[in-house]
Amino acid sequence: DVLMDTLGVSLAEDPQGAVDKVRATLAGLMEAQQGTAAAPQEHTGHFGTDTIVRHIIGLDGARHGVALAQPVSDGMRLSFCQRNVAAARADLVRICAEIREELEPEELELPATTTPAAAVPSEAAAAAGAAQRIAGAIYVSCSGRGGPHFGGPSAELELVRHALGDVPLVGFFAGGEIAHHHLYGYTGVLTVFVQPQN
């Protein structure tokens, strides 16, 4: 009922229209132990870092059930979501810029005409001590994100290259992306190799 209400459709009144909208909808799942701190903020599109996104694989109109491509346990939180090209691009650029700023803050300092206070490296970089140089990177992207989703072949990898700078970079598509202790979907996993700055 929540899914149908969220999508503004009715399985009883317009079954084909409802199925079409459900096909374009995904489910974001968060583990029970994350509690309210990592819960998505309603209608904002922000999820916790351990959110996994899965397909909706079936509807049961008689029991008002939704089948997901992932086992669900008591206490898990669920949000319905849809792919958003602009949000995906902005998030990818943001993450890459944060990584580069943390590792190579001196290369991103503002011009000398800026006041000295504005050119101070980030707290994270200062706390880490000497800056490190990005030696290379590997980017693994979900096959559902590539090509048309970002506007063309290698478009996603070009965004990573532009944000990280001129570093050795290789990437490939996968049917699931591993990070920490989760198998993700519809995401990209960036691994950056560093070495101390000489």
Short mmCIF file of C-alpha atoms in Angstrom, two decimals:
data_model
loop_
_atom_site.label_atom_id
_atom_site.label_comp_id
_atom_site.label_asym_id
_atom_site.label_seq_id
_atom_site.Cartn_x
_atom_site.Cartn_y
_atom_site.Cartn_z
CA ASP A 1 0.00 0.00 0.00
CA VAL A 2 2.86 2.39 0.81
CA LEU A 3 4.54 1.61 -2.53
CA MET A 4 1.34 2.20 -4.52
CA ASP A 5 0.67 5.42 -2.59
CA THR A 6 4.25 6.63 -3.07
CA LEU A 7 4.06 6.04 -6.83
CA GLY A 8 0.52 7.42 -7.11
CA VAL A 9 -0.83 4.32 -8.86
CA SER A 10 -3.38 1.58 -8.19
CA LEU A 11 -2.81 -2.08 -8.96
CA ALA A 12 -6.58 -2.65 -9.02
CA GLU A 13 -7.52 0.32 -11.24
CA ASP A 14 -4.54 0.41 -13.61
CA PRO A 15 -2.45 -2.78 -13.34
CA GLN A 16 -0.24 -2.08 -16.38
CA GLY A 17 0.45 1.50 -15.33
CA ALA A 18 1.30 0.32 -11.82
CA VAL A 19 3.66 -2.39 -13.11
CA ASP A 20 5.41 0.10 -15.40
CA LYS A 21 6.06 2.49 -12.51
CA VAL A 22 7.19 -0.32 -10.21
CA ARG A 23 9.71 -1.48 -12.84
CA ALA A 24 11.36 1.96 -12.64
CA THR A 25 11.46 1.81 -8.83
CA LEU A 26 14.09 0.25 -6.58
CA ALA A 27 14.21 -0.58 -2.87
CA GLY A 28 16.87 0.82 -0.53
CA LEU A 29 17.45 -1.45 2.48
CA MET A 30 19.26 -0.60 5.70
CA GLU A 31 20.29 -3.12 8.35
CA ALA A 32 18.38 -3.08 11.63
CA GLN A 33 21.42 -2.22 13.77
CA GLN A 34 21.91 1.08 11.97
CA GLY A 35 18.97 2.45 13.89
CA THR A 36 17.53 5.88 13.30
CA ALA A 37 20.89 7.65 12.88
CA ALA A 38 21.45 6.14 9.43
CA ALA A 39 17.82 6.09 8.34
CA PRO A 40 16.98 7.98 5.15
CA GLN A 41 15.59 11.43 5.56
CA GLU A 42 12.07 11.41 4.20
CA HIS A 43 11.78 12.66 0.62
CA THR A 44 15.39 13.97 0.50
CA GLY A 45 17.16 11.09 -1.20
CA HIS A 46 19.84 10.77 1.49
CA PHE A 47 20.69 7.23 2.58
CA GLY A 48 23.10 5.80 5.10
CA THR A 49 26.49 4.54 3.91
CA ASP A 50 25.48 0.88 4.24
CA THR A 51 22.26 1.13 2.25
CA ILE A 52 21.91 -1.56 -0.38
CA VAL A 53 19.67 -1.03 -3.40
CA ARG A 54 17.77 -3.96 -4.85
CA HIS A 55 15.18 -4.61 -7.55
CA ILE A 56 11.49 -5.06 -6.84
CA ILE A 57 10.91 -8.45 -8.46
CA GLY A 58 7.22 -9.01 -7.83
CA LEU A 59 3.91 -7.79 -6.47
CA ASP A 60 1.21 -9.79 -4.71
CA GLY A 61 -2.04 -7.89 -5.08
CA ALA A 62 -4.04 -10.34 -2.94
CA ARG A 63 -1.73 -10.07 0.09
CA HIS A 64 -0.52 -6.52 -0.64
CA GLY A 65 3.04 -7.88 -0.77
CA VAL A 66 6.21 -6.70 -2.45
CA ALA A 67 8.97 -9.17 -3.36
CA LEU A 68 12.57 -7.91 -3.33
CA ALA A 69 15.75 -9.37 -4.77
CA GLN A 70 17.22 -9.55 -1.26
CA PRO A 71 16.23 -11.39 1.92
CA VAL A 72 14.64 -8.99 4.39
CA SER A 73 14.77 -9.47 8.15
CA ASP A 74 12.79 -7.97 11.01
CA GLY A 75 13.85 -4.46 11.90
CA MET A 76 15.33 -3.54 8.53
CA ARG A 77 14.36 -0.15 7.15
CA LEU A 78 13.15 0.20 3.57
CA SER A 79 12.79 3.19 1.27
CA PHE A 80 11.57 3.22 -2.30
CA CYS A 81 13.83 5.09 -4.69
CA GLN A 82 14.47 5.77 -8.36
CA ARG A 83 17.65 6.32 -10.35
CA ASN A 84 18.57 9.97 -10.83
CA VAL A 85 21.29 10.88 -13.34
CA ALA A 86 21.97 14.38 -11.97
CA ALA A 87 22.24 13.13 -8.38
CA ALA A 88 24.54 10.26 -9.40
CA ARG A 89 26.85 12.60 -11.33
CA ALA A 90 26.96 15.16 -8.52
CA ASP A 91 27.67 12.50 -5.90
CA LEU A 92 30.48 10.94 -7.97
CA VAL A 93 32.17 14.32 -8.53
CA ARG A 94 31.78 15.24 -4.85
CA ILE A 95 33.33 12.00 -3.59
CA CYS A 96 36.29 12.24 -5.99
CA ALA A 97 36.90 15.89 -5.08
CA GLU A 98 36.83 15.07 -1.35
CA ILE A 99 39.36 12.26 -1.85
CA ARG A 100 41.68 14.46 -3.89
CA GLU A 101 41.41 17.35 -1.43
CA GLU A 102 42.24 15.07 1.49
CA LEU A 103 45.23 13.45 -0.21
CA GLU A 104 46.63 16.30 -2.30
CA PRO A 105 45.47 19.57 -0.70
CA GLU A 106 48.45 21.61 -1.96
CA GLU A 107 47.49 20.99 -5.59
CA LEU A 108 44.01 22.39 -5.00
CA GLU A 109 44.98 25.54 -3.09
CA LEU A 110 43.46 28.80 -4.26
CA PRO A 111 45.51 31.37 -6.20
CA ALA A 112 47.89 33.71 -4.31
CA THR A 113 45.42 36.60 -4.60
CA THR A 114 43.17 34.82 -2.11
CA THR A 115 43.49 35.62 1.56
CA PRO A 116 45.82 33.19 3.40
CA ALA A 117 43.02 31.83 5.61
CA ALA A 118 41.12 30.57 2.57
CA ALA A 119 44.10 28.57 1.33
CA VAL A 120 44.54 26.46 4.47
CA PRO A 121 44.38 22.69 3.70
CA SER A 122 41.44 20.68 5.01
CA GLU A 123 41.43 19.52 8.65
CA ALA A 124 41.51 15.88 7.51
CA ALA A 125 44.63 16.46 5.44
CA ALA A 126 46.32 18.43 8.22
CA ALA A 127 45.54 15.70 10.72
CA ALA A 128 46.98 13.08 8.38
CA GLY A 129 50.34 14.86 8.39
CA ALA A 130 52.26 15.05 5.14
CA ALA A 131 50.21 15.02 1.98
CA GLN A 132 50.12 11.90 -0.13
CA ARG A 133 50.16 11.63 -3.91
CA ILE A 134 47.52 9.60 -5.76
CA ALA A 135 49.49 6.85 -7.51
CA GLY A 136 46.53 5.31 -9.35
CA ALA A 137 42.93 4.21 -9.00
CA ILE A 138 40.50 1.43 -9.90
CA TYR A 139 36.82 2.19 -10.44
CA VAL A 140 34.22 -0.60 -10.47
CA SER A 141 30.79 0.49 -11.64
CA CYS A 142 27.46 -1.31 -11.77
CA SER A 143 26.54 -2.25 -15.33
CA GLY A 144 23.21 -0.50 -14.65
CA ARG A 145 25.03 2.84 -14.26
CA GLY A 146 27.19 2.79 -17.36
CA GLY A 147 26.71 4.07 -20.87
CA PRO A 148 23.27 5.64 -21.29
CA HIS A 149 22.87 6.48 -17.59
CA PHE A 150 25.85 8.87 -17.67
CA GLY A 151 25.48 9.96 -21.28
CA GLY A 152 27.82 7.73 -23.27
CA PRO A 153 30.59 5.13 -23.26
CA SER A 154 33.22 5.78 -20.56
CA ALA A 155 31.39 8.94 -19.39
CA GLU A 156 31.48 7.85 -15.77
CA LEU A 157 35.20 7.03 -15.90
CA GLU A 158 35.87 10.42 -17.52
CA LEU A 159 34.15 12.13 -14.58
CA VAL A 160 36.42 10.23 -12.17
CA ARG A 161 39.52 11.11 -14.23
CA HIS A 162 38.58 14.79 -14.36
CA ALA A 163 37.95 14.94 -10.60
CA LEU A 164 41.06 12.99 -9.53
CA GLY A 165 43.41 14.59 -12.03
CA ASP A 166 45.92 13.02 -14.39
CA VAL A 167 46.54 9.71 -12.59
CA PRO A 168 46.65 6.11 -13.87
CA LEU A 169 43.05 4.94 -13.85
CA VAL A 170 41.36 1.72 -14.90
CA GLY A 171 37.72 0.75 -14.60
CA PHE A 172 35.26 -1.96 -15.45
CA PHE A 173 31.59 -2.85 -15.08
CA ALA A 174 30.24 -5.51 -12.74
CA GLY A 175 26.97 -7.12 -11.77
CA GLY A 176 27.63 -6.29 -8.11
CA GLU A 177 30.17 -4.07 -6.37
CA ILE A 178 31.99 -5.19 -3.23
CA ALA A 179 32.91 -2.62 -0.57
CA HIS A 180 33.63 -3.38 3.07
CA HIS A 181 31.31 -6.24 4.00
CA HIS A 182 28.49 -5.62 1.49
CA LEU A 183 27.67 -6.57 -2.06
CA TYR A 184 26.15 -3.43 -3.54
CA GLY A 185 24.20 -2.72 -6.70
CA TYR A 186 23.67 0.45 -8.74
CA THR A 187 26.77 2.01 -7.27
CA GLY A 188 30.41 2.63 -8.04
CA VAL A 189 33.38 1.60 -5.89
CA LEU A 190 36.55 3.68 -6.17
CA THR A 191 39.85 2.35 -4.81
CA VAL A 192 42.67 4.91 -4.69
CA PHE A 193 46.33 3.91 -4.29
CA VAL A 194 48.59 6.49 -2.64
CA GLN A 195 52.24 7.05 -1.88
CA PRO A 196 53.93 9.68 0.30
CA GLN A 197 54.66 12.97 -1.42
CA ASN A 198 58.40 13.42 -2.05
#
